[in-house]
Amino acid sequence: QLHLQESGPGLVKPSETLSLSCHVSGGSISSDDHYWGWIRQPPGKGLEWIGTISYGGSTYYNPSLKSRVTISVDTSKNQFSLGLTSVTAADTAIFYCARFFTSSLGGHSPIRWGQGTLVAVSS
Amino acid sequence: DIQMTQSPSTLSASVGDRVTITCRASQSISSWLAWYQQKPGKAPKLLIYKASSLESGVPSRFSGSGSGTEFTLTINSLQPDDFATYYCQQYKSYCTFGQGTKLEIK
Protein backbone atom coordinates (compact mmCIF):
# COMPACT_ATOMS: atom_id res chain seq x y z
CA GLN A 1 0.00 0.00 0.00
CA LEU A 2 1.58 3.25 -1.13
CA HIS A 3 1.97 5.82 1.63
CA LEU A 4 3.10 9.44 1.29
CA GLN A 5 4.20 11.62 4.19
CA GLU A 6 4.98 15.33 4.04
CA SER A 7 7.58 16.97 6.27
CA GLY A 8 9.01 20.44 6.73
CA PRO A 9 8.72 23.65 8.74
CA GLY A 10 5.26 24.74 9.77
CA LEU A 11 6.23 28.42 9.79
CA VAL A 12 8.13 30.40 7.16
CA LYS A 13 8.96 34.11 7.17
CA PRO A 14 7.80 36.39 4.36
CA SER A 15 10.22 36.64 1.41
CA GLU A 16 11.92 33.38 2.40
CA THR A 17 11.77 29.99 0.69
CA LEU A 18 9.29 27.32 1.69
CA SER A 19 10.82 23.83 1.54
CA LEU A 20 8.89 20.59 1.98
CA SER A 21 9.69 16.93 1.43
CA CYS A 22 7.47 13.96 0.75
CA HIS A 23 8.68 10.49 1.69
CA VAL A 24 7.17 7.60 -0.24
CA SER A 25 6.85 4.15 1.31
CA GLY A 26 5.30 0.95 0.02
CA GLY A 27 6.67 1.53 -3.48
CA SER A 28 9.58 2.90 -5.45
CA ILE A 29 9.60 6.52 -6.51
CA SER A 30 11.55 5.46 -9.60
CA SER A 31 8.90 3.12 -10.97
CA ASP A 32 7.98 3.62 -14.60
CA ASP A 33 4.88 5.75 -15.21
CA HIS A 34 4.85 7.13 -11.68
CA TYR A 35 4.49 10.88 -11.45
CA TRP A 36 4.71 12.85 -8.20
CA GLY A 37 3.72 16.34 -7.20
CA TRP A 38 2.19 18.92 -4.93
CA ILE A 39 -1.20 20.54 -4.35
CA ARG A 40 -2.06 23.26 -1.87
CA GLN A 41 -5.21 24.41 -0.12
CA PRO A 42 -5.44 27.74 1.73
CA PRO A 43 -7.41 27.32 4.97
CA GLY A 44 -11.12 27.12 4.20
CA LYS A 45 -10.57 27.40 0.44
CA GLY A 46 -10.21 25.21 -2.64
CA LEU A 47 -7.45 23.10 -4.15
CA GLU A 48 -4.63 24.41 -6.35
CA TRP A 49 -2.19 22.24 -8.30
CA ILE A 50 1.40 23.40 -7.82
CA GLY A 51 3.35 21.06 -10.04
CA THR A 52 4.37 17.53 -10.98
CA ILE A 53 7.61 15.66 -11.69
CA SER A 54 7.91 12.51 -13.76
CA TYR A 55 9.87 9.41 -12.89
CA GLY A 56 12.40 10.62 -15.46
CA GLY A 57 12.75 14.03 -13.84
CA SER A 58 10.65 16.12 -16.22
CA THR A 59 8.81 18.89 -14.41
CA TYR A 60 5.45 20.54 -15.04
CA TYR A 61 4.42 23.63 -13.09
CA ASN A 62 1.27 25.68 -12.64
CA PRO A 63 1.87 28.71 -14.88
CA SER A 64 0.73 31.03 -12.08
CA LEU A 65 3.49 29.72 -9.78
CA LYS A 66 6.12 28.63 -12.28
CA SER A 67 8.59 31.45 -11.57
CA ARG A 68 8.76 30.53 -7.86
CA VAL A 69 8.48 26.72 -7.83
CA THR A 70 11.00 23.91 -8.00
CA ILE A 71 10.16 20.22 -7.62
CA SER A 72 12.91 17.62 -7.44
CA VAL A 73 13.32 13.91 -6.76
CA ASP A 74 15.85 12.14 -4.52
CA THR A 75 15.71 8.48 -5.52
CA SER A 76 18.27 7.48 -2.88
CA LYS A 77 15.84 8.58 -0.15
CA ASN A 78 12.68 7.61 -2.06
CA GLN A 79 11.37 11.12 -1.66
CA PHE A 80 10.61 14.26 -3.61
CA SER A 81 10.69 17.89 -2.60
CA LEU A 82 9.03 21.26 -3.13
CA GLY A 83 10.65 24.66 -3.05
CA LEU A 84 8.59 27.84 -3.22
CA THR A 85 10.53 31.09 -3.17
CA SER A 86 9.62 34.62 -2.10
CA VAL A 87 6.62 33.55 -0.04
CA THR A 88 3.94 35.92 1.24
CA ALA A 89 0.97 35.47 3.55
CA ALA A 90 -1.04 34.44 0.48
CA ASP A 91 1.05 31.26 0.34
CA THR A 92 -0.24 30.08 3.73
CA ALA A 93 -1.89 26.75 3.02
CA ILE A 94 -2.10 23.04 3.66
CA PHE A 95 0.37 21.42 1.28
CA TYR A 96 -0.37 17.92 0.02
CA CYS A 97 2.05 15.66 -1.80
CA ALA A 98 0.56 13.11 -4.14
CA ARG A 99 1.18 10.42 -6.69
CA PHE A 100 -0.28 11.45 -10.04
CA PHE A 101 -1.72 9.67 -13.02
CA THR A 102 -0.76 11.32 -16.30
CA SER A 103 -3.12 11.19 -19.25
CA SER A 104 -2.12 10.57 -22.86
CA LEU A 105 -2.58 14.32 -23.43
CA GLY A 106 -0.22 15.23 -20.61
CA GLY A 107 -2.70 16.19 -17.93
CA HIS A 108 -2.12 15.20 -14.31
CA SER A 109 -4.56 13.73 -11.80
CA PRO A 110 -3.68 13.03 -8.15
CA ILE A 111 -4.64 9.48 -7.27
CA ARG A 112 -2.95 8.97 -3.89
CA TRP A 113 -2.50 11.77 -1.38
CA GLY A 114 -0.41 12.43 1.70
CA GLN A 115 -2.20 13.62 4.82
CA GLY A 116 -1.10 17.22 4.24
CA THR A 117 0.95 19.68 6.26
CA LEU A 118 0.00 23.23 7.21
CA VAL A 119 2.57 25.90 6.41
CA ALA A 120 1.98 29.41 7.68
CA VAL A 121 3.83 32.42 6.31
CA SER A 122 4.31 34.99 9.03
CA SER A 123 7.01 37.09 10.61
CA ASP B 1 -5.89 27.57 -19.13
CA ILE B 2 -8.90 25.33 -18.60
CA GLN B 3 -11.31 26.64 -15.96
CA MET B 4 -13.66 24.38 -14.05
CA THR B 5 -16.95 25.64 -12.60
CA GLN B 6 -19.04 23.62 -10.18
CA SER B 7 -22.65 24.16 -9.20
CA PRO B 8 -24.12 24.54 -6.75
CA SER B 9 -21.53 25.83 -4.28
CA THR B 10 -23.62 24.48 -1.40
CA LEU B 11 -26.23 21.76 -1.43
CA SER B 12 -28.54 20.82 1.43
CA ALA B 13 -29.97 17.32 1.43
CA SER B 14 -31.27 14.58 3.71
CA VAL B 15 -30.16 11.02 4.31
CA GLY B 16 -31.68 8.85 1.61
CA ASP B 17 -31.87 11.64 -0.99
CA ARG B 18 -30.42 11.49 -4.48
CA VAL B 19 -28.19 14.47 -5.29
CA THR B 20 -26.42 15.70 -8.39
CA ILE B 21 -23.44 18.05 -8.65
CA THR B 22 -22.54 19.65 -11.96
CA CYS B 23 -19.10 20.56 -13.27
CA ARG B 24 -18.49 22.56 -16.43
CA ALA B 25 -15.19 22.98 -18.27
CA SER B 26 -14.28 26.14 -20.18
CA GLN B 27 -13.32 23.98 -23.16
CA SER B 28 -13.71 20.36 -24.13
CA ILE B 29 -11.77 17.96 -21.92
CA SER B 30 -13.16 14.78 -23.46
CA SER B 31 -13.51 12.43 -20.46
CA TRP B 32 -10.41 13.59 -18.60
CA LEU B 33 -12.29 14.38 -15.40
CA ALA B 34 -12.04 13.16 -11.83
CA TRP B 35 -14.21 13.67 -8.75
CA TYR B 36 -12.93 13.86 -5.17
CA GLN B 37 -14.54 13.85 -1.75
CA GLN B 38 -12.95 15.83 1.08
CA LYS B 39 -13.92 15.73 4.74
CA PRO B 40 -12.77 18.35 7.27
CA GLY B 41 -9.12 17.92 8.25
CA LYS B 42 -8.55 15.17 5.71
CA ALA B 43 -6.93 14.89 2.30
CA PRO B 44 -9.25 14.55 -0.69
CA LYS B 45 -10.20 11.03 -1.73
CA LEU B 46 -10.55 9.95 -5.36
CA LEU B 47 -14.08 8.77 -6.18
CA ILE B 48 -14.39 8.79 -9.96
CA TYR B 49 -11.83 8.96 -12.78
CA LYS B 50 -12.16 9.21 -16.54
CA ALA B 51 -15.53 10.89 -15.92
CA SER B 52 -17.45 7.70 -15.10
CA SER B 53 -15.05 5.03 -13.77
CA LEU B 54 -15.53 4.19 -10.09
CA GLU B 55 -12.34 4.03 -8.05
CA SER B 56 -11.79 0.72 -6.29
CA GLY B 57 -13.47 0.58 -2.89
CA VAL B 58 -15.87 3.48 -3.57
CA PRO B 59 -19.53 2.59 -2.93
CA SER B 60 -21.67 2.04 -6.01
CA ARG B 61 -24.12 4.77 -4.95
CA PHE B 62 -21.57 7.20 -6.43
CA SER B 63 -21.62 7.61 -10.20
CA GLY B 64 -20.24 10.03 -12.74
CA SER B 65 -21.30 10.95 -16.24
CA GLY B 66 -20.63 13.41 -19.03
CA SER B 67 -18.03 14.26 -21.62
CA GLY B 68 -16.78 17.32 -23.43
CA THR B 69 -17.62 20.28 -21.22
CA GLU B 70 -20.43 19.13 -18.92
CA PHE B 71 -20.19 16.50 -16.20
CA THR B 72 -22.23 15.31 -13.24
CA LEU B 73 -21.57 13.46 -10.02
CA THR B 74 -24.63 11.67 -8.66
CA ILE B 75 -24.97 10.17 -5.21
CA ASN B 76 -27.91 7.83 -4.76
CA SER B 77 -29.45 7.22 -1.35
CA LEU B 78 -27.27 9.62 0.63
CA GLN B 79 -25.61 8.16 3.69
CA PRO B 80 -24.46 10.13 6.77
CA ASP B 81 -20.83 9.55 5.74
CA ASP B 82 -21.41 11.33 2.40
CA PHE B 83 -21.78 14.83 3.83
CA ALA B 84 -18.54 16.45 2.72
CA THR B 85 -17.10 18.77 0.07
CA TYR B 86 -16.78 17.50 -3.49
CA TYR B 87 -14.36 18.70 -6.15
CA CYS B 88 -14.11 18.03 -9.84
CA GLN B 89 -10.71 18.13 -11.56
CA GLN B 90 -9.71 18.16 -15.21
CA TYR B 91 -6.58 16.43 -16.45
CA LYS B 92 -6.64 17.09 -20.15
CA SER B 93 -4.09 19.86 -19.75
CA TYR B 94 -2.10 20.14 -16.55
CA CYS B 95 -4.50 20.00 -13.58
CA THR B 96 -7.34 22.30 -12.56
CA PHE B 97 -9.92 21.88 -9.80
CA GLY B 98 -13.42 23.22 -9.52
CA GLN B 99 -14.14 25.48 -6.57
CA GLY B 100 -15.92 22.76 -4.63
CA THR B 101 -19.48 21.88 -3.61
CA LYS B 102 -20.27 21.55 0.07
CA LEU B 103 -22.93 18.92 0.72
CA GLU B 104 -24.72 19.73 3.97
CA ILE B 105 -27.32 17.95 6.04
CA LYS B 106 -30.76 19.56 5.66
XYZ file of C-alpha atoms in Angstrom:
229
model
C 0.000 0.000 0.000
C 1.585 3.251 -1.131
C 1.970 5.823 1.630
C 3.099 9.442 1.293
C 4.198 11.623 4.193
C 4.984 15.334 4.036
C 7.582 16.971 6.269
C 9.010 20.436 6.729
C 8.716 23.648 8.737
C 5.258 24.737 9.767
C 6.233 28.421 9.788
C 8.130 30.400 7.157
C 8.963 34.106 7.167
C 7.796 36.392 4.356
C 10.218 36.643 1.413
C 11.920 33.381 2.400
C 11.772 29.993 0.692
C 9.292 27.318 1.693
C 10.822 23.834 1.542
C 8.892 20.586 1.981
C 9.693 16.929 1.430
C 7.468 13.962 0.746
C 8.685 10.490 1.691
C 7.170 7.601 -0.241
C 6.847 4.153 1.309
C 5.303 0.952 0.023
C 6.671 1.526 -3.476
C 9.583 2.905 -5.449
C 9.598 6.522 -6.511
C 11.545 5.459 -9.599
C 8.897 3.118 -10.970
C 7.981 3.622 -14.597
C 4.884 5.753 -15.208
C 4.851 7.134 -11.675
C 4.491 10.880 -11.449
C 4.713 12.847 -8.204
C 3.725 16.335 -7.201
C 2.188 18.919 -4.931
C -1.199 20.536 -4.352
C -2.058 23.257 -1.869
C -5.206 24.410 -0.123
C -5.443 27.735 1.733
C -7.413 27.315 4.972
C -11.124 27.117 4.199
C -10.570 27.396 0.439
C -10.211 25.207 -2.644
C -7.449 23.102 -4.151
C -4.633 24.413 -6.354
C -2.194 22.243 -8.300
C 1.397 23.404 -7.821
C 3.349 21.055 -10.035
C 4.374 17.525 -10.981
C 7.608 15.661 -11.688
C 7.914 12.515 -13.764
C 9.869 9.412 -12.889
C 12.396 10.618 -15.455
C 12.752 14.026 -13.844
C 10.651 16.123 -16.224
C 8.806 18.890 -14.412
C 5.447 20.536 -15.040
C 4.423 23.628 -13.093
C 1.266 25.678 -12.639
C 1.866 28.711 -14.880
C 0.732 31.027 -12.080
C 3.489 29.721 -9.777
C 6.125 28.632 -12.276
C 8.587 31.454 -11.570
C 8.758 30.527 -7.863
C 8.479 26.723 -7.830
C 11.004 23.908 -8.002
C 10.159 20.224 -7.622
C 12.908 17.622 -7.444
C 13.320 13.910 -6.757
C 15.854 12.144 -4.521
C 15.712 8.481 -5.523
C 18.271 7.476 -2.878
C 15.837 8.576 -0.154
C 12.682 7.609 -2.061
C 11.367 11.118 -1.655
C 10.606 14.256 -3.611
C 10.694 17.891 -2.599
C 9.034 21.258 -3.129
C 10.655 24.662 -3.046
C 8.591 27.842 -3.224
C 10.527 31.087 -3.174
C 9.616 34.623 -2.099
C 6.617 33.547 -0.040
C 3.943 35.918 1.244
C 0.972 35.465 3.545
C -1.041 34.439 0.477
C 1.054 31.257 0.340
C -0.242 30.079 3.733
C -1.890 26.747 3.024
C -2.103 23.039 3.664
C 0.368 21.424 1.279
C -0.366 17.921 0.018
C 2.048 15.661 -1.795
C 0.558 13.115 -4.141
C 1.178 10.421 -6.685
C -0.281 11.452 -10.036
C -1.722 9.674 -13.022
C -0.763 11.324 -16.296
C -3.118 11.192 -19.251
C -2.118 10.572 -22.860
C -2.581 14.322 -23.430
C -0.222 15.234 -20.612
C -2.705 16.189 -17.929
C -2.117 15.197 -14.310
C -4.562 13.732 -11.801
C -3.681 13.027 -8.150
C -4.642 9.477 -7.270
C -2.949 8.966 -3.887
C -2.498 11.774 -1.377
C -0.411 12.427 1.702
C -2.205 13.619 4.818
C -1.102 17.222 4.244
C 0.949 19.681 6.262
C -0.001 23.231 7.208
C 2.570 25.903 6.406
C 1.981 29.414 7.685
C 3.832 32.424 6.308
C 4.306 34.992 9.033
C 7.006 37.092 10.613
C -5.890 27.571 -19.126
C -8.898 25.326 -18.601
C -11.309 26.637 -15.964
C -13.661 24.375 -14.050
C -16.948 25.641 -12.600
C -19.045 23.624 -10.178
C -22.652 24.161 -9.198
C -24.119 24.538 -6.749
C -21.529 25.825 -4.278
C -23.621 24.484 -1.403
C -26.230 21.755 -1.433
C -28.542 20.816 1.429
C -29.970 17.317 1.433
C -31.269 14.577 3.712
C -30.161 11.017 4.311
C -31.676 8.854 1.607
C -31.867 11.639 -0.990
C -30.418 11.487 -4.478
C -28.194 14.466 -5.292
C -26.422 15.704 -8.386
C -23.438 18.053 -8.645
C -22.537 19.648 -11.963
C -19.098 20.561 -13.272
C -18.489 22.558 -16.431
C -15.187 22.982 -18.272
C -14.277 26.144 -20.184
C -13.318 23.980 -23.160
C -13.715 20.357 -24.131
C -11.769 17.959 -21.922
C -13.160 14.779 -23.460
C -13.507 12.434 -20.463
C -10.411 13.587 -18.599
C -12.294 14.376 -15.402
C -12.039 13.155 -11.827
C -14.210 13.668 -8.747
C -12.931 13.856 -5.169
C -14.536 13.850 -1.749
C -12.954 15.826 1.079
C -13.917 15.729 4.743
C -12.766 18.347 7.271
C -9.122 17.921 8.248
C -8.548 15.173 5.706
C -6.931 14.892 2.304
C -9.246 14.545 -0.694
C -10.200 11.033 -1.726
C -10.554 9.954 -5.361
C -14.079 8.766 -6.178
C -14.392 8.787 -9.960
C -11.834 8.957 -12.781
C -12.162 9.205 -16.545
C -15.532 10.894 -15.923
C -17.446 7.704 -15.095
C -15.054 5.028 -13.767
C -15.529 4.191 -10.094
C -12.342 4.029 -8.054
C -11.789 0.716 -6.286
C -13.470 0.582 -2.892
C -15.866 3.476 -3.569
C -19.525 2.594 -2.932
C -21.665 2.036 -6.015
C -24.120 4.770 -4.951
C -21.571 7.195 -6.430
C -21.621 7.608 -10.196
C -20.240 10.032 -12.741
C -21.302 10.948 -16.242
C -20.627 13.406 -19.027
C -18.029 14.258 -21.619
C -16.779 17.321 -23.429
C -17.621 20.283 -21.216
C -20.431 19.129 -18.917
C -20.187 16.498 -16.205
C -22.230 15.308 -13.243
C -21.573 13.462 -10.020
C -24.627 11.671 -8.664
C -24.971 10.173 -5.211
C -27.912 7.825 -4.765
C -29.446 7.218 -1.355
C -27.267 9.620 0.632
C -25.606 8.161 3.690
C -24.458 10.129 6.774
C -20.830 9.550 5.738
C -21.407 11.333 2.402
C -21.783 14.834 3.834
C -18.535 16.450 2.720
C -17.097 18.768 0.073
C -16.784 17.499 -3.488
C -14.355 18.700 -6.151
C -14.114 18.031 -9.843
C -10.712 18.126 -11.558
C -9.707 18.161 -15.211
C -6.582 16.434 -16.448
C -6.639 17.088 -20.155
C -4.092 19.861 -19.754
C -2.099 20.135 -16.547
C -4.498 19.996 -13.583
C -7.341 22.300 -12.563
C -9.916 21.879 -9.801
C -13.415 23.216 -9.521
C -14.138 25.475 -6.573
C -15.919 22.762 -4.632
C -19.483 21.880 -3.613
C -20.272 21.545 0.074
C -22.935 18.924 0.723
C -24.724 19.727 3.972
C -27.319 17.953 6.041
C -30.759 19.561 5.664
